[in-house]
């Protein structure tokens, strides 16, 4: 089972281009399952059933793991078993797992693990994914409001100095954001302009202005894929 885990991690790094932090998180979560299965006398993933996975989730809850942690582990298991099923190694049993309900309480910020998972969700091979990653990186790095983010113009950005002008203020950002923006400008923005003349930095798929609702719909989709149960807000990202 360790061999399947290592091939899965290699696949995620080579194909999905996940970060080292996400790789470590996947390995930690799935190793916990493998240890649980070993204690039950299961030595092959071919023998794993949905009942085993449901028993594992119940074990986590009984051990006192927070609902958010259980949800994150379930997201890891779904990715792992999706890979196994795609390669004919076992059934995609994890898709039937249900994430536990999280208490409706205000959360001030994301954990480092949640943040890395969130930023890793957009595809690195599509124009939309490259754009979304650049927007998320800039939002996280500067803490500006979404309404300001979608209204930025290309002239507001200074990649060489690593800063953006917003509401007559100059805000600096780091190397990761700089690289994400550079890749968007060189490899993706032209696919959204569609031959039109636009000064907007970020555009929607029709070449127009992205709405706040449209951006948050994207964010919520990525948060769900990352196993984050909390409703993400601008203020939460700013505090993170």
mmCIF file of C-alpha atoms in Angstrom:
data_model
loop_
_atom_site.group_PDB
_atom_site.id
_atom_site.type_symbol
_atom_site.label_atom_id
_atom_site.label_comp_id
_atom_site.label_asym_id
_atom_site.label_seq_id
_atom_site.Cartn_x
_atom_site.Cartn_y
_atom_site.Cartn_z
ATOM 1 C CA UNK A 1 0.000 0.000 0.000
ATOM 2 C CA UNK A 2 2.980 2.273 0.567
ATOM 3 C CA UNK A 3 3.925 1.799 -3.089
ATOM 4 C CA UNK A 4 0.506 3.012 -4.271
ATOM 5 C CA UNK A 5 0.783 6.032 -1.982
ATOM 6 C CA UNK A 6 4.191 6.990 -3.359
ATOM 7 C CA UNK A 7 3.056 6.623 -6.983
ATOM 8 C CA UNK A 8 0.000 8.769 -6.184
ATOM 9 C CA UNK A 9 2.154 11.498 -4.642
ATOM 10 C CA UNK A 10 4.519 11.404 -7.622
ATOM 11 C CA UNK A 11 1.547 11.692 -9.980
ATOM 12 C CA UNK A 12 0.116 14.688 -8.083
ATOM 13 C CA UNK A 13 3.481 16.445 -8.152
ATOM 14 C CA UNK A 14 4.177 15.781 -11.813
ATOM 15 C CA UNK A 15 0.668 16.202 -13.231
ATOM 16 C CA UNK A 16 -1.178 18.502 -10.824
ATOM 17 C CA UNK A 17 1.993 20.395 -9.830
ATOM 18 C CA UNK A 18 1.042 20.425 -6.140
ATOM 19 C CA UNK A 19 3.303 22.221 -3.690
ATOM 20 C CA UNK A 20 5.567 20.459 -1.195
ATOM 21 C CA UNK A 21 3.231 21.491 1.642
ATOM 22 C CA UNK A 22 0.255 19.891 -0.084
ATOM 23 C CA UNK A 23 2.267 16.732 -0.796
ATOM 24 C CA UNK A 24 3.196 16.448 2.887
ATOM 25 C CA UNK A 25 -0.432 16.987 3.879
ATOM 26 C CA UNK A 26 -1.686 14.283 1.486
ATOM 27 C CA UNK A 27 0.962 11.849 2.713
ATOM 28 C CA UNK A 28 0.137 12.502 6.380
ATOM 29 C CA UNK A 29 -3.612 12.063 5.858
ATOM 30 C CA UNK A 30 -3.389 8.908 3.736
ATOM 31 C CA UNK A 31 -0.745 7.331 5.976
ATOM 32 C CA UNK A 32 -3.196 7.641 8.835
ATOM 33 C CA UNK A 33 -5.692 5.594 6.819
ATOM 34 C CA UNK A 34 -3.075 2.992 5.895
ATOM 35 C CA UNK A 35 -2.104 2.582 9.566
ATOM 36 C CA UNK A 36 -5.785 2.134 10.439
ATOM 37 C CA UNK A 37 -6.198 -0.512 7.725
ATOM 38 C CA UNK A 38 -3.053 -2.350 8.825
ATOM 39 C CA UNK A 39 -4.418 -2.571 12.361
ATOM 40 C CA UNK A 40 -7.550 -4.163 10.875
ATOM 41 C CA UNK A 41 -5.414 -6.759 9.096
ATOM 42 C CA UNK A 42 -5.931 -5.323 5.604
ATOM 43 C CA UNK A 43 -2.737 -5.590 3.572
ATOM 44 C CA UNK A 44 -3.956 -4.686 0.076
ATOM 45 C CA UNK A 45 -5.958 -1.723 -1.211
ATOM 46 C CA UNK A 46 -7.869 -4.173 -3.399
ATOM 47 C CA UNK A 47 -9.513 -5.462 -0.207
ATOM 48 C CA UNK A 48 -10.680 -2.014 0.925
ATOM 49 C CA UNK A 49 -14.432 -1.345 0.872
ATOM 50 C CA UNK A 50 -16.617 1.667 1.595
ATOM 51 C CA UNK A 51 -17.315 0.126 4.995
ATOM 52 C CA UNK A 52 -13.618 0.346 5.904
ATOM 53 C CA UNK A 53 -13.479 3.995 4.870
ATOM 54 C CA UNK A 54 -16.619 4.859 6.807
ATOM 55 C CA UNK A 55 -15.170 3.069 9.854
ATOM 56 C CA UNK A 56 -12.008 5.161 9.481
ATOM 57 C CA UNK A 57 -14.007 8.416 9.445
ATOM 58 C CA UNK A 58 -15.935 7.236 12.522
ATOM 59 C CA UNK A 59 -12.618 6.425 14.227
ATOM 60 C CA UNK A 60 -11.339 9.951 13.541
ATOM 61 C CA UNK A 61 -14.468 11.479 15.036
ATOM 62 C CA UNK A 62 -14.270 9.233 18.103
ATOM 63 C CA UNK A 63 -10.613 10.191 18.555
ATOM 64 C CA UNK A 64 -11.664 13.818 18.824
ATOM 65 C CA UNK A 65 -10.414 15.159 15.498
ATOM 66 C CA UNK A 66 -12.019 18.491 14.622
ATOM 67 C CA UNK A 67 -14.672 18.443 11.904
ATOM 68 C CA UNK A 68 -12.456 20.621 9.693
ATOM 69 C CA UNK A 69 -9.566 18.134 10.056
ATOM 70 C CA UNK A 70 -11.840 15.182 9.224
ATOM 71 C CA UNK A 71 -13.131 17.059 6.169
ATOM 72 C CA UNK A 72 -9.568 17.714 5.017
ATOM 73 C CA UNK A 73 -8.687 14.029 5.392
ATOM 74 C CA UNK A 74 -11.778 13.009 3.437
ATOM 75 C CA UNK A 75 -10.694 15.365 0.636
ATOM 76 C CA UNK A 76 -7.293 13.644 0.629
ATOM 77 C CA UNK A 77 -8.891 10.187 0.516
ATOM 78 C CA UNK A 78 -11.140 11.193 -2.364
ATOM 79 C CA UNK A 79 -8.154 12.367 -4.390
ATOM 80 C CA UNK A 80 -6.236 9.156 -3.570
ATOM 81 C CA UNK A 81 -9.047 6.716 -4.401
ATOM 82 C CA UNK A 82 -9.972 8.679 -7.526
ATOM 83 C CA UNK A 83 -6.404 8.076 -8.692
ATOM 84 C CA UNK A 84 -6.527 4.384 -7.723
ATOM 85 C CA UNK A 85 -9.840 3.854 -9.546
ATOM 86 C CA UNK A 86 -8.542 5.639 -12.652
ATOM 87 C CA UNK A 87 -5.659 3.169 -12.740
ATOM 88 C CA UNK A 88 -7.869 0.145 -12.109
ATOM 89 C CA UNK A 89 -6.379 -0.582 -8.682
ATOM 90 C CA UNK A 90 -9.597 -0.345 -6.658
ATOM 91 C CA UNK A 91 -13.087 1.145 -6.699
ATOM 92 C CA UNK A 92 -13.681 4.862 -6.164
ATOM 93 C CA UNK A 93 -15.273 4.223 -2.785
ATOM 94 C CA UNK A 94 -14.214 7.475 -1.140
ATOM 95 C CA UNK A 95 -16.583 9.550 -3.305
ATOM 96 C CA UNK A 96 -19.457 8.314 -1.137
ATOM 97 C CA UNK A 97 -17.912 9.708 2.058
ATOM 98 C CA UNK A 98 -19.747 12.661 3.583
ATOM 99 C CA UNK A 99 -17.863 15.479 5.263
ATOM 100 C CA UNK A 100 -19.039 16.182 8.835
ATOM 101 C CA UNK A 101 -21.034 19.285 9.574
ATOM 102 C CA UNK A 102 -18.950 22.142 10.891
ATOM 103 C CA UNK A 103 -20.302 24.367 13.624
ATOM 104 C CA UNK A 104 -21.565 27.684 12.303
ATOM 105 C CA UNK A 105 -19.107 29.944 14.041
ATOM 106 C CA UNK A 106 -17.034 32.768 12.743
ATOM 107 C CA UNK A 107 -13.538 31.841 11.770
ATOM 108 C CA UNK A 108 -11.035 34.675 11.652
ATOM 109 C CA UNK A 109 -8.410 33.153 9.387
ATOM 110 C CA UNK A 110 -7.346 30.099 7.435
ATOM 111 C CA UNK A 111 -4.662 27.787 8.710
ATOM 112 C CA UNK A 112 -1.415 27.542 6.734
ATOM 113 C CA UNK A 113 -2.462 24.085 5.524
ATOM 114 C CA UNK A 114 -5.856 25.370 4.325
ATOM 115 C CA UNK A 115 -4.238 28.319 2.570
ATOM 116 C CA UNK A 116 -1.731 26.141 0.686
ATOM 117 C CA UNK A 117 -4.505 23.766 -0.328
ATOM 118 C CA UNK A 118 -6.681 26.643 -1.535
ATOM 119 C CA UNK A 119 -3.922 28.223 -3.629
ATOM 120 C CA UNK A 120 -3.073 24.817 -5.138
ATOM 121 C CA UNK A 121 -6.582 24.213 -6.511
ATOM 122 C CA UNK A 122 -6.574 26.252 -9.764
ATOM 123 C CA UNK A 123 -5.159 24.350 -12.721
ATOM 124 C CA UNK A 124 -1.669 25.402 -13.764
ATOM 125 C CA UNK A 125 -2.316 24.312 -17.358
ATOM 126 C CA UNK A 126 -5.399 26.357 -18.351
ATOM 127 C CA UNK A 127 -5.877 30.081 -18.900
ATOM 128 C CA UNK A 128 -8.708 30.158 -16.373
ATOM 129 C CA UNK A 129 -6.663 28.363 -13.739
ATOM 130 C CA UNK A 130 -3.654 30.650 -14.294
ATOM 131 C CA UNK A 131 -5.910 33.708 -14.001
ATOM 132 C CA UNK A 132 -7.631 32.439 -10.854
ATOM 133 C CA UNK A 133 -4.312 31.601 -9.191
ATOM 134 C CA UNK A 134 -2.989 35.102 -9.967
ATOM 135 C CA UNK A 135 -6.125 36.731 -8.532
ATOM 136 C CA UNK A 136 -6.027 34.608 -5.380
ATOM 137 C CA UNK A 137 -2.317 35.258 -4.844
ATOM 138 C CA UNK A 138 -2.802 39.021 -5.251
ATOM 139 C CA UNK A 139 -5.817 39.064 -2.942
ATOM 140 C CA UNK A 140 -3.907 37.144 -0.264
ATOM 141 C CA UNK A 141 -0.711 39.181 -0.657
ATOM 142 C CA UNK A 142 -2.351 42.614 -0.504
ATOM 143 C CA UNK A 143 -5.608 42.189 1.414
ATOM 144 C CA UNK A 144 -7.464 44.493 -0.986
ATOM 145 C CA UNK A 145 -11.219 44.235 -1.405
ATOM 146 C CA UNK A 146 -12.642 42.029 -4.141
ATOM 147 C CA UNK A 147 -14.378 45.037 -5.713
ATOM 148 C CA UNK A 148 -10.947 46.681 -6.027
ATOM 149 C CA UNK A 149 -9.324 43.474 -7.282
ATOM 150 C CA UNK A 150 -11.698 43.062 -10.229
ATOM 151 C CA UNK A 151 -11.450 46.790 -11.100
ATOM 152 C CA UNK A 152 -7.633 46.855 -11.356
ATOM 153 C CA UNK A 153 -6.107 47.938 -14.643
ATOM 154 C CA UNK A 154 -2.869 46.717 -16.171
ATOM 155 C CA UNK A 155 -1.352 50.149 -15.551
ATOM 156 C CA UNK A 156 -1.976 49.738 -11.788
ATOM 157 C CA UNK A 157 0.522 46.883 -11.712
ATOM 158 C CA UNK A 158 4.300 47.243 -11.494
ATOM 159 C CA UNK A 159 5.772 43.772 -11.764
ATOM 160 C CA UNK A 160 9.355 44.970 -11.771
ATOM 161 C CA UNK A 161 8.950 46.650 -8.368
ATOM 162 C CA UNK A 162 6.474 44.051 -7.110
ATOM 163 C CA UNK A 163 3.629 46.411 -6.213
ATOM 164 C CA UNK A 164 0.120 47.445 -7.197
ATOM 165 C CA UNK A 165 -1.620 50.831 -6.910
ATOM 166 C CA UNK A 166 -5.101 50.662 -5.375
ATOM 167 C CA UNK A 167 -7.160 53.591 -4.064
ATOM 168 C CA UNK A 168 -4.139 55.865 -4.440
ATOM 169 C CA UNK A 169 -2.048 53.558 -2.257
ATOM 170 C CA UNK A 170 0.940 51.511 -3.365
ATOM 171 C CA UNK A 171 0.909 47.984 -1.929
ATOM 172 C CA UNK A 172 3.864 45.621 -2.236
ATOM 173 C CA UNK A 173 3.661 41.874 -2.771
ATOM 174 C CA UNK A 174 6.115 38.990 -2.688
ATOM 175 C CA UNK A 175 7.882 36.750 -5.161
ATOM 176 C CA UNK A 176 5.160 34.080 -5.413
ATOM 177 C CA UNK A 177 2.542 36.675 -6.332
ATOM 178 C CA UNK A 178 4.942 38.330 -8.750
ATOM 179 C CA UNK A 179 5.516 35.023 -10.583
ATOM 180 C CA UNK A 180 1.789 34.182 -10.670
ATOM 181 C CA UNK A 181 0.960 37.587 -12.163
ATOM 182 C CA UNK A 182 3.823 37.403 -14.671
ATOM 183 C CA UNK A 183 2.633 34.020 -15.899
ATOM 184 C CA UNK A 184 -0.941 35.281 -16.202
ATOM 185 C CA UNK A 185 0.116 38.313 -18.244
ATOM 186 C CA UNK A 186 2.398 36.347 -20.552
ATOM 187 C CA UNK A 187 0.458 33.110 -20.973
ATOM 188 C CA UNK A 188 -3.231 33.639 -20.212
ATOM 189 C CA UNK A 189 -4.594 37.194 -20.354
ATOM 190 C CA UNK A 190 -4.612 37.285 -24.167
ATOM 191 C CA UNK A 191 -7.098 34.375 -24.225
ATOM 192 C CA UNK A 192 -9.632 36.482 -22.290
ATOM 193 C CA UNK A 193 -9.226 39.693 -24.286
ATOM 194 C CA UNK A 194 -10.394 37.936 -27.462
ATOM 195 C CA UNK A 195 -9.006 40.657 -29.713
ATOM 196 C CA UNK A 196 -10.772 43.464 -27.862
ATOM 197 C CA UNK A 197 -9.167 46.605 -26.437
ATOM 198 C CA UNK A 198 -9.292 46.404 -22.643
ATOM 199 C CA UNK A 199 -7.224 47.926 -19.877
ATOM 200 C CA UNK A 200 -8.682 45.646 -17.201
ATOM 201 C CA UNK A 201 -6.103 43.434 -15.527
ATOM 202 C CA UNK A 202 -8.462 40.529 -14.899
ATOM 203 C CA UNK A 203 -11.293 39.657 -17.288
ATOM 204 C CA UNK A 204 -14.082 37.092 -17.311
ATOM 205 C CA UNK A 205 -14.431 34.404 -19.966
ATOM 206 C CA UNK A 206 -16.394 36.803 -22.200
ATOM 207 C CA UNK A 207 -13.671 39.431 -22.073
ATOM 208 C CA UNK A 208 -15.615 41.716 -19.736
ATOM 209 C CA UNK A 209 -15.464 42.758 -16.106
ATOM 210 C CA UNK A 210 -15.702 39.928 -13.595
ATOM 211 C CA UNK A 211 -18.425 40.383 -10.966
ATOM 212 C CA UNK A 212 -17.856 40.073 -7.220
ATOM 213 C CA UNK A 213 -20.393 37.236 -7.177
ATOM 214 C CA UNK A 214 -18.552 35.471 -9.994
ATOM 215 C CA UNK A 215 -15.235 35.693 -8.180
ATOM 216 C CA UNK A 216 -16.645 34.410 -4.883
ATOM 217 C CA UNK A 217 -18.358 31.559 -6.718
ATOM 218 C CA UNK A 218 -14.926 30.534 -7.984
ATOM 219 C CA UNK A 219 -13.403 30.862 -4.522
ATOM 220 C CA UNK A 220 -16.107 28.762 -2.894
ATOM 221 C CA UNK A 221 -15.624 26.075 -5.534
ATOM 222 C CA UNK A 222 -11.888 25.943 -4.870
ATOM 223 C CA UNK A 223 -12.463 25.977 -1.100
ATOM 224 C CA UNK A 224 -14.823 22.997 -1.387
ATOM 225 C CA UNK A 225 -12.294 21.109 -3.514
ATOM 226 C CA UNK A 226 -9.645 21.850 -0.875
ATOM 227 C CA UNK A 227 -11.845 20.427 1.899
ATOM 228 C CA UNK A 228 -12.405 23.838 3.551
ATOM 229 C CA UNK A 229 -15.852 23.997 5.134
ATOM 230 C CA UNK A 230 -15.795 27.633 6.259
ATOM 231 C CA UNK A 231 -17.278 30.386 4.098
ATOM 232 C CA UNK A 232 -14.234 32.344 2.947
ATOM 233 C CA UNK A 233 -14.329 36.136 3.217
ATOM 234 C CA UNK A 234 -11.960 38.929 2.185
ATOM 235 C CA UNK A 235 -11.389 39.799 5.834
ATOM 236 C CA UNK A 236 -10.466 36.181 6.593
ATOM 237 C CA UNK A 237 -7.870 36.159 3.810
ATOM 238 C CA UNK A 238 -6.518 39.519 4.951
ATOM 239 C CA UNK A 239 -6.003 38.199 8.482
ATOM 240 C CA UNK A 240 -4.421 35.023 7.136
#
